[in-house]
mmCIF file of C-alpha atoms and ligand atoms in Angstrom:
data_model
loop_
_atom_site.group_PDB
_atom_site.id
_atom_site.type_symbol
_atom_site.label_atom_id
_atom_site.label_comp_id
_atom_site.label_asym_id
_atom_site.label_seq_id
_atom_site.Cartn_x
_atom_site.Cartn_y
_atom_site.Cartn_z
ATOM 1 C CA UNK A 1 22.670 -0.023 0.983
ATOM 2 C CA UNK A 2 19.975 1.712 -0.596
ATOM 3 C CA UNK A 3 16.770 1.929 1.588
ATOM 4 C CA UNK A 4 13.064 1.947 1.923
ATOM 5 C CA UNK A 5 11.173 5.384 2.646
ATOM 6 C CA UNK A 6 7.736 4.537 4.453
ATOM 7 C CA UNK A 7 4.954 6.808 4.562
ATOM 8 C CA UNK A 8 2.240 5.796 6.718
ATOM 9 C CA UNK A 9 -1.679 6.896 6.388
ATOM 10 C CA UNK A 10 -3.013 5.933 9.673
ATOM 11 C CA UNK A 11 -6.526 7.559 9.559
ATOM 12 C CA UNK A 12 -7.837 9.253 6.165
ATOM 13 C CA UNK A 13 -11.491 11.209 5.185
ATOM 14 C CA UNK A 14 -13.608 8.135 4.286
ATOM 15 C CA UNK A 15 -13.481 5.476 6.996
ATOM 16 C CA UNK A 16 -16.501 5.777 9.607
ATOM 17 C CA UNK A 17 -14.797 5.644 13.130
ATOM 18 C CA UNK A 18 -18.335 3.813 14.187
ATOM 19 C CA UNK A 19 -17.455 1.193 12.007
ATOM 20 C CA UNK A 20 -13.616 1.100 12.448
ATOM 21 C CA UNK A 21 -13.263 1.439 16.001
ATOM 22 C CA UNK A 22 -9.032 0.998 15.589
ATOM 23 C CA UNK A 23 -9.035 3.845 12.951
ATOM 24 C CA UNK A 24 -7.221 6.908 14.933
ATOM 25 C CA UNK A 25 -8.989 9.921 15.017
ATOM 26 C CA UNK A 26 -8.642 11.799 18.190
ATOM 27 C CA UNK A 27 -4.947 13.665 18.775
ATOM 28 C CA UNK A 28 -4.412 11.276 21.685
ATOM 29 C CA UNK A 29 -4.983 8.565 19.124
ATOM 30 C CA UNK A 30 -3.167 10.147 16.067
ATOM 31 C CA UNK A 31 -0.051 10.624 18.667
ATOM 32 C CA UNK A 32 0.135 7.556 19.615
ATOM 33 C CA UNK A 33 -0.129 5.661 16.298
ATOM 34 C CA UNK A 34 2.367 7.970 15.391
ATOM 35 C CA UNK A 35 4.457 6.492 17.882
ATOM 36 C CA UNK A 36 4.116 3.301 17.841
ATOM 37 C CA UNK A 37 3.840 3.507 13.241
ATOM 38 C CA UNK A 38 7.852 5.244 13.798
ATOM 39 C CA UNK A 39 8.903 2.709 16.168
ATOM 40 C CA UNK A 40 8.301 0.409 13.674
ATOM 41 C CA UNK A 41 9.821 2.096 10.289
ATOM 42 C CA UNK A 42 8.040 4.586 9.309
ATOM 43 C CA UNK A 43 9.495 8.102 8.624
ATOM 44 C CA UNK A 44 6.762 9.910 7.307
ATOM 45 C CA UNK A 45 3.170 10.417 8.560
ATOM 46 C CA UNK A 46 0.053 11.746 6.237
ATOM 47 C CA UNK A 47 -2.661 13.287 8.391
ATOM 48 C CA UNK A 48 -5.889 13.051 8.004
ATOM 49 C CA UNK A 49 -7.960 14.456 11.134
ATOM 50 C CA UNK A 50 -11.342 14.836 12.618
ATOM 51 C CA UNK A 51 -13.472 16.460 14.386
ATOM 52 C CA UNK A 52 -15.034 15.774 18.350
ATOM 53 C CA UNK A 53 -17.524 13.961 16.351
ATOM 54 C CA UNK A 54 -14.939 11.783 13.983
ATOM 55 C CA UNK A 55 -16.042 13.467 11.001
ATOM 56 C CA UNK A 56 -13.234 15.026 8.407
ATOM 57 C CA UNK A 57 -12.013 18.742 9.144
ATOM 58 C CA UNK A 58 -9.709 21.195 7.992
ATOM 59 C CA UNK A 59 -10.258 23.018 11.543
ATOM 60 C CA UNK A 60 -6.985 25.329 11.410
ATOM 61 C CA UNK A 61 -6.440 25.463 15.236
ATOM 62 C CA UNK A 62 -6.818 21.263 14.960
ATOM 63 C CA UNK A 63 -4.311 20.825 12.232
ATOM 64 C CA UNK A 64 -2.055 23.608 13.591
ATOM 65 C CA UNK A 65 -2.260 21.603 17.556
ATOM 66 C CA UNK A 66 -2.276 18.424 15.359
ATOM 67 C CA UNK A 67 1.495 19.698 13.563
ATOM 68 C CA UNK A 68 2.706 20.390 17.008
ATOM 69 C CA UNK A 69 1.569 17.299 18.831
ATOM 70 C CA UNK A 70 2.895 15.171 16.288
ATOM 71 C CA UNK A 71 6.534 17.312 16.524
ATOM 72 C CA UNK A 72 6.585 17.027 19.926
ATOM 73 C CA UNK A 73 5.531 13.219 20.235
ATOM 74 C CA UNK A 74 7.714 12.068 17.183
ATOM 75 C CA UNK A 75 10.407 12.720 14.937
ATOM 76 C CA UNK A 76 8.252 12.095 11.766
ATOM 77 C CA UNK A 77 7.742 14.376 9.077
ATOM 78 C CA UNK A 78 4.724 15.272 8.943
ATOM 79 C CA UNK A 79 2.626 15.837 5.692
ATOM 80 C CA UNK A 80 -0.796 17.173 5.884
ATOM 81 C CA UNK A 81 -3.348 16.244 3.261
ATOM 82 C CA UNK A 82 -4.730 18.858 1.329
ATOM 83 C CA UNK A 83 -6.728 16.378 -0.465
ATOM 84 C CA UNK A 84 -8.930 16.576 2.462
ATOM 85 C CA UNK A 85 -12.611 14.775 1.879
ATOM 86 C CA UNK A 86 -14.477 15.285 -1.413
ATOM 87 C CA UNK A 87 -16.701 17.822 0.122
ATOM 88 C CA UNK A 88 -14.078 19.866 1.128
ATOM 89 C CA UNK A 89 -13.962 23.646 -0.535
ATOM 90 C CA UNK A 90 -10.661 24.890 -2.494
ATOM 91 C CA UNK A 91 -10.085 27.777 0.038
ATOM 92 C CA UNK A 92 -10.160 25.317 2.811
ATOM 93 C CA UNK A 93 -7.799 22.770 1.228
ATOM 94 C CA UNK A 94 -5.220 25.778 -0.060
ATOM 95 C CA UNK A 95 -5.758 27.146 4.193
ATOM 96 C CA UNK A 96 -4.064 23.484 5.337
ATOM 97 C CA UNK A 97 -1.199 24.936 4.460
ATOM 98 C CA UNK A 98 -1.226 27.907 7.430
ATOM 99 C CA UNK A 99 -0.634 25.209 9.770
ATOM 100 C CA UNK A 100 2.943 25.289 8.363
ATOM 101 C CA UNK A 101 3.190 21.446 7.986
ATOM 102 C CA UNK A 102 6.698 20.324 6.580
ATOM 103 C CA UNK A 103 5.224 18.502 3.784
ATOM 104 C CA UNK A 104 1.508 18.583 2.334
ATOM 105 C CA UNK A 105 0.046 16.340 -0.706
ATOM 106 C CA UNK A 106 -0.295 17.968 -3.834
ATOM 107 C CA UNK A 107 -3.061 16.075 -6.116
ATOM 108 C CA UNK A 108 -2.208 16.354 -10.089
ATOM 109 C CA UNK A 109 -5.898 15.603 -11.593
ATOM 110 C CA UNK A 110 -9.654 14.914 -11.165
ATOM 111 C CA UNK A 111 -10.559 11.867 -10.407
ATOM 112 C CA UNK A 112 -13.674 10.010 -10.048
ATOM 113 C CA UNK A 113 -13.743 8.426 -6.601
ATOM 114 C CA UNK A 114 -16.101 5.469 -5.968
ATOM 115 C CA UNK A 115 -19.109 7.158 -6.374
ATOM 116 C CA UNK A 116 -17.383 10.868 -5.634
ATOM 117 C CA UNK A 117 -14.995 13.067 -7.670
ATOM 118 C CA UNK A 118 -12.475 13.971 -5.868
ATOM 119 C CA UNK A 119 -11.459 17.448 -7.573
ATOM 120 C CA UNK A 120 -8.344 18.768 -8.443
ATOM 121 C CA UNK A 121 -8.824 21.210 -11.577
ATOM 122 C CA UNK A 122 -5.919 22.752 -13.225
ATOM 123 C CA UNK A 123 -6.335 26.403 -11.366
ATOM 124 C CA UNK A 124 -6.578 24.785 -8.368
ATOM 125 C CA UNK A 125 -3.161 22.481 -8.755
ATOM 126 C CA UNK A 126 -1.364 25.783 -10.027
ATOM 127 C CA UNK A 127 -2.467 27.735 -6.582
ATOM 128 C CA UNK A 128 -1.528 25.495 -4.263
ATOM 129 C CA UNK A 129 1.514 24.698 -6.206
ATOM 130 C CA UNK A 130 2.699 28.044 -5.794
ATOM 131 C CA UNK A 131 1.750 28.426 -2.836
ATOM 132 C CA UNK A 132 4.055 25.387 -1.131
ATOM 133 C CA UNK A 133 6.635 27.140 -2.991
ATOM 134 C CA UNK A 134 5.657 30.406 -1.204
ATOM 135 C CA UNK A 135 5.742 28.768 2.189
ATOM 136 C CA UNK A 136 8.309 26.326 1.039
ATOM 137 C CA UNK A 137 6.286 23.003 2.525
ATOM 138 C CA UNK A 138 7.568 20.118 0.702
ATOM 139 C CA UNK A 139 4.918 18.869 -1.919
ATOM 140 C CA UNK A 140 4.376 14.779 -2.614
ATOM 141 C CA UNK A 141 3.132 14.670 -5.912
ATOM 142 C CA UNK A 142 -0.305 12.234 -5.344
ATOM 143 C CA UNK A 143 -0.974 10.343 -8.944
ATOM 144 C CA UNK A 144 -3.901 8.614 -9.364
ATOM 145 C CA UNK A 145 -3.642 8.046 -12.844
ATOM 146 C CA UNK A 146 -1.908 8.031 -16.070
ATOM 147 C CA UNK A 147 -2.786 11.767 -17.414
ATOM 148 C CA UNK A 148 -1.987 13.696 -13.801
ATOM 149 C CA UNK A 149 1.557 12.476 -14.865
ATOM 150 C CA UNK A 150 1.522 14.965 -18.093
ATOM 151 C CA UNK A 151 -0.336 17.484 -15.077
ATOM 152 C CA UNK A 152 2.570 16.686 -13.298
ATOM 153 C CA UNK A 153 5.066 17.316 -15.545
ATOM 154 C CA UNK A 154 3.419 20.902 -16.925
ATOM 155 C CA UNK A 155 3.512 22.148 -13.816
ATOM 156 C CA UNK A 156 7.028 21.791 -13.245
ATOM 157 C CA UNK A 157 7.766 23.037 -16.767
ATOM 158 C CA UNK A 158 5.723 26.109 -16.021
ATOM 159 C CA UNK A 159 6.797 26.819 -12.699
ATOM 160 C CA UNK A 160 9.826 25.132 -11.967
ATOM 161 C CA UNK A 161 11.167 22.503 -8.838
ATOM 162 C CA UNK A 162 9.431 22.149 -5.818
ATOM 163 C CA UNK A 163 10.383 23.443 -2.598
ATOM 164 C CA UNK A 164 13.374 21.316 -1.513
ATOM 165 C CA UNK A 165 14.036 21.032 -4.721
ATOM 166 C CA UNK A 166 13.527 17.413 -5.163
ATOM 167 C CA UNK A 167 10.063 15.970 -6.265
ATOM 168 C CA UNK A 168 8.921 13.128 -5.578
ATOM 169 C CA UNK A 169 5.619 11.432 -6.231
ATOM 170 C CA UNK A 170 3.213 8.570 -4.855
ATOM 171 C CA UNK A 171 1.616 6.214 -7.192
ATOM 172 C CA UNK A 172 -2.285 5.754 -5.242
ATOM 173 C CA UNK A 173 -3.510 2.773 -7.404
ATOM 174 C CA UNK A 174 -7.071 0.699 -7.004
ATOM 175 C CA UNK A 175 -9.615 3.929 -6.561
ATOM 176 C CA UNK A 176 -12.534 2.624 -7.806
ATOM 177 C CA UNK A 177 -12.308 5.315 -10.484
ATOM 178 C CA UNK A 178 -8.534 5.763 -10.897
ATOM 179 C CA UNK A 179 -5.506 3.784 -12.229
ATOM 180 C CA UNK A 180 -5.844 0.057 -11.029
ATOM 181 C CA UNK A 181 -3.238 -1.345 -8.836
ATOM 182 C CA UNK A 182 -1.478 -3.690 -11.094
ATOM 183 C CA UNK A 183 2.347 -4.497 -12.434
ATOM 184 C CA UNK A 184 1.778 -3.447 -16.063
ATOM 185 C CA UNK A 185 0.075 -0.122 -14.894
ATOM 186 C CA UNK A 186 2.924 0.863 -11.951
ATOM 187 C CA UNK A 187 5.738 0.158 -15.363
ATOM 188 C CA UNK A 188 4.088 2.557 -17.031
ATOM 189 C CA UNK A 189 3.380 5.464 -14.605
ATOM 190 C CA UNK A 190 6.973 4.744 -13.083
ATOM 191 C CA UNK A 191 8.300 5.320 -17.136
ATOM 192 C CA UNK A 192 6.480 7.994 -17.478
ATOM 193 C CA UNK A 193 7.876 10.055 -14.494
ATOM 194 C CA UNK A 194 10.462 13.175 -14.334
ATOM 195 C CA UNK A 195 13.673 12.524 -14.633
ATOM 196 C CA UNK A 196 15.285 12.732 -10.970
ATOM 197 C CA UNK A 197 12.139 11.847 -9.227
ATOM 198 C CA UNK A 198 11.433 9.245 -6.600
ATOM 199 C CA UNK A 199 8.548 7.255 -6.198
ATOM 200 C CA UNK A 200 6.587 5.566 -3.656
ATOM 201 C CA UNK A 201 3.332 3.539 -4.104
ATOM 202 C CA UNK A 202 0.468 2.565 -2.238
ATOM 203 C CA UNK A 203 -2.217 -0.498 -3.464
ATOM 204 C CA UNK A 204 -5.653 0.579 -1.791
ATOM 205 C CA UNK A 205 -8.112 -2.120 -0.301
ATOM 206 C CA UNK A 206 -7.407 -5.819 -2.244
ATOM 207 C CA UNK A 207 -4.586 -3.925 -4.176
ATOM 208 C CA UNK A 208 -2.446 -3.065 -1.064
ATOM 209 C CA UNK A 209 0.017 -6.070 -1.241
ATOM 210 C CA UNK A 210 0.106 -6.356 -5.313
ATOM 211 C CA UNK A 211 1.355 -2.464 -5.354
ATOM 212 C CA UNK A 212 3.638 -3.350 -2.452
ATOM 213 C CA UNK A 213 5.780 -6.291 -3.800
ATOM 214 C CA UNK A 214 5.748 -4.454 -7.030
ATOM 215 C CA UNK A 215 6.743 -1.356 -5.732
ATOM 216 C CA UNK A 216 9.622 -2.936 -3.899
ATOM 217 C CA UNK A 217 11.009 -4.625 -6.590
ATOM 218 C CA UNK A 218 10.971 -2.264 -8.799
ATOM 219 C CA UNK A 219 13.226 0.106 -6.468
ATOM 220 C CA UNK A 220 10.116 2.452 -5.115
ATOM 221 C CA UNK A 221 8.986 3.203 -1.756
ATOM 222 C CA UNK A 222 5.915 2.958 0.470
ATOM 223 C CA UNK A 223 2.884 4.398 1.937
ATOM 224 C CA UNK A 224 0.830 1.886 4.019
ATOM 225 C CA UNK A 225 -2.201 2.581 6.721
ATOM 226 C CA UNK A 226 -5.561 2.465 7.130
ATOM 227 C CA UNK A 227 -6.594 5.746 4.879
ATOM 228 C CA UNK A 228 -5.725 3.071 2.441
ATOM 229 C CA UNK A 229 -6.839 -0.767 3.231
ATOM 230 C CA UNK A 230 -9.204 -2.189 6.514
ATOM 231 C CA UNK A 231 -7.784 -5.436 5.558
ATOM 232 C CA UNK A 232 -4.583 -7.471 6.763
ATOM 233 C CA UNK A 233 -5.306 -10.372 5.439
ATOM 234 C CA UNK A 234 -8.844 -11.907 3.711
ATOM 235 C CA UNK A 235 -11.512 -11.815 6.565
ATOM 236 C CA UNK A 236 -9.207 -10.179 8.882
ATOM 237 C CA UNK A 237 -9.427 -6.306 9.796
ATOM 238 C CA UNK A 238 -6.318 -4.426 10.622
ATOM 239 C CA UNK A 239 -5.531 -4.143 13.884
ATOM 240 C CA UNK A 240 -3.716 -1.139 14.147
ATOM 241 C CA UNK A 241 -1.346 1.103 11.726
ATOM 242 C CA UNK A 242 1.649 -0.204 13.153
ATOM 243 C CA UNK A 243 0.959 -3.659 11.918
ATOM 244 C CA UNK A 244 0.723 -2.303 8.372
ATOM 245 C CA UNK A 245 3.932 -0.368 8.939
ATOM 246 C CA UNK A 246 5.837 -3.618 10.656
ATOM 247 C CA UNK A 247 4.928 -5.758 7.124
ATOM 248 C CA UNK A 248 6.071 -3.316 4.920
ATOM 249 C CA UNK A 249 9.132 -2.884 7.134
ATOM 250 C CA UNK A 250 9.806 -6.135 7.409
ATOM 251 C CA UNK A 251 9.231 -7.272 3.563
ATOM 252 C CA UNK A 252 11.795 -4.105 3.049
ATOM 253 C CA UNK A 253 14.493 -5.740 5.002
ATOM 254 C CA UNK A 254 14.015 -8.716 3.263
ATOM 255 C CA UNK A 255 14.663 -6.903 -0.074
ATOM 256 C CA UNK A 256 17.637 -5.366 1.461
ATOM 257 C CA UNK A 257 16.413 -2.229 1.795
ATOM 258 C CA UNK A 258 15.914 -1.442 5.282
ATOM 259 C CA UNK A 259 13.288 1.485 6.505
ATOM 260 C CA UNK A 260 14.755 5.128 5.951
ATOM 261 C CA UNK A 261 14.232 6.822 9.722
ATOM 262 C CA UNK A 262 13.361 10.314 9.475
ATOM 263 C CA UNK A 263 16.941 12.256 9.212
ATOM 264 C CA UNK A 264 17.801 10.157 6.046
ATOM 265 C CA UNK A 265 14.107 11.097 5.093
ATOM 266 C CA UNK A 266 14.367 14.787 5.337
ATOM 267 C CA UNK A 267 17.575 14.756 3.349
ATOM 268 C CA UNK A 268 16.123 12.670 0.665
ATOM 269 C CA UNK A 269 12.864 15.010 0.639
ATOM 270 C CA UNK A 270 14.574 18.091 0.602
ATOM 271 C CA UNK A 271 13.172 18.918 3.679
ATOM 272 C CA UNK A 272 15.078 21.295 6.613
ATOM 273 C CA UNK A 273 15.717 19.478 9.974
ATOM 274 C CA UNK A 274 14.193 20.663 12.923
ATOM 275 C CA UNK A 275 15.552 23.576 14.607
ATOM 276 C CA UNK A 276 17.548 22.152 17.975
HETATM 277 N N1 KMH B 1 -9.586 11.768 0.784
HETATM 278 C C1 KMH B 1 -9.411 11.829 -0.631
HETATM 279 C C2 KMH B 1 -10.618 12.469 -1.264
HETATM 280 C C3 KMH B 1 -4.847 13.513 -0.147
HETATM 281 O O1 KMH B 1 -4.821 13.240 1.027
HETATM 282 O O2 KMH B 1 -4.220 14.447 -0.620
HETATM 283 C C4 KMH B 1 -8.206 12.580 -1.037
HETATM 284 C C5 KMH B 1 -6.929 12.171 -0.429
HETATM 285 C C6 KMH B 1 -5.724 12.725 -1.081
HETATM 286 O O3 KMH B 1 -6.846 11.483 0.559
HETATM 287 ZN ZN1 ZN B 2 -4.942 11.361 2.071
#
């Protein structure tokens, strides 16, 4: 039976801790969402992290204790952002990878972001392209809209398959400012992938369940957490990650296709077990 790879976001750069107190920002925190997010289904974990004062970093010696905490606590794979926050500098966001993550996100475009851009210019896509390919840290392919698809596909006709050798891609739909998170619109960006690649989605804010019955149904996978939606339900805030994870689990095995755990994952990635 065919199953259901789920990505979970627990923390992201744009919630305000102050406001969110459930959002997970210290390692203690991070760890143990991570725990409790794989108990529940999820295989893969993108990290976001902050500083002692909650704020977004790209702190080296953080991500590179954060990569090891999260190794040691889980069996996750663990993909760092490079996306970082919008104010983060190129140098910074190509530097993620010298924490020697297994996976990192790989953003194909500019796009406006609320009232932000978050930047991703060609010379910059091509650098740290190359450079997972250096490393070999497995790239997910973040689209946000329509054209980083064409991005998308000119970078792997000018320099070639991804580490792992497998690419796939997640569909981020409903940025105020990118593609909207709609059934039409996740057809289209679907049909207009490689051949051979894999797909997940993720709906943000009032989007999140839209994108997630449509990306189940149409044979995709799933990234769910509170980078992405505050919300469970109308009027009531999420709780904690795991909750997120445990609906999308659930709604998986109801579709028949049961969460991936993390060995299946790395195989399907492309990405090297652990070392025993
Ligand atoms: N925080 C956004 C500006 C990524 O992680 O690669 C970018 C983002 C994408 O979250
Ligand atoms: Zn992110």
């Amino acid at each position: 039976m065919a199953s259901t790879l789920i990505t979970v976001a627990p923390t992201g750069a744009e919630a305000d801790k102050a406001a969110v107190p459930a959002l997970p920002v210290t390692l203690d925190e991070l760890v143990g969402t991570a725990k409790e997010c794989e108990a529940a289904g999820a295989a893969v974990i993108h990290v976001h992290i902050r500083d002692e004062a909650a704020r977004p970093t790209l702190d080296r010696g953080r991500l590179t204790a954060t990569v090891a905490a999260l190794r040691e606590g889980t069996d996750l794979i663990v993909q760092l952002s490079t996306g970082g926050a919008v104010t983060d500098s190129f140098a910074n966001r190509l530097a993620v990878l010298d924490a020697a993550p297994d996976a990192c996100s790989l953003t194909c475009g500019t796009v406006n972001f609320g009232a932000d851009v978050f930047s991703n210019p060609w010379g910059f896509i091509k650098e740290l392209y190359q450079l997972t390919q250096e490393r070999q840290v497995v790239p997910e392919f973040e689209l946000f809209d329509l054209g980083q698809v064409a991005t998308l596909h000119r970078l792997l006709g000018e320099f070639g398959p991804p580490a792992g050798g497998h690419v796939h891609c997640d569909l981020v739909m409903g940025v105020p400012g990118g593609m909207p998170g709609d059934v039409p619109t996740l057809a289209a960006a679907v049909a207009a992938l490689p051949d051979g690649a894999t797909w997940s989605a993720t709906g943000i804010g009032r989007t999140t369940l839209p994108v997630l019955f449509t990306a189940l149904a149409a044979g995709g996978h799933l990234r769910v957490g509170m980078e992405d939606t505050l919300s469970f339900a109308r009027g009531r805030p999420v709780a904690r990650n795991a909750e997120l994870v445990e609906r999308a689990a659930e709604l998986a095995r109801l579709a028949q296709r049961p969460p991936m755990r993390p060995a299946e994952a790395r195989a399907f990635l492309g990405i090297p077990g652990r070392p025993a």
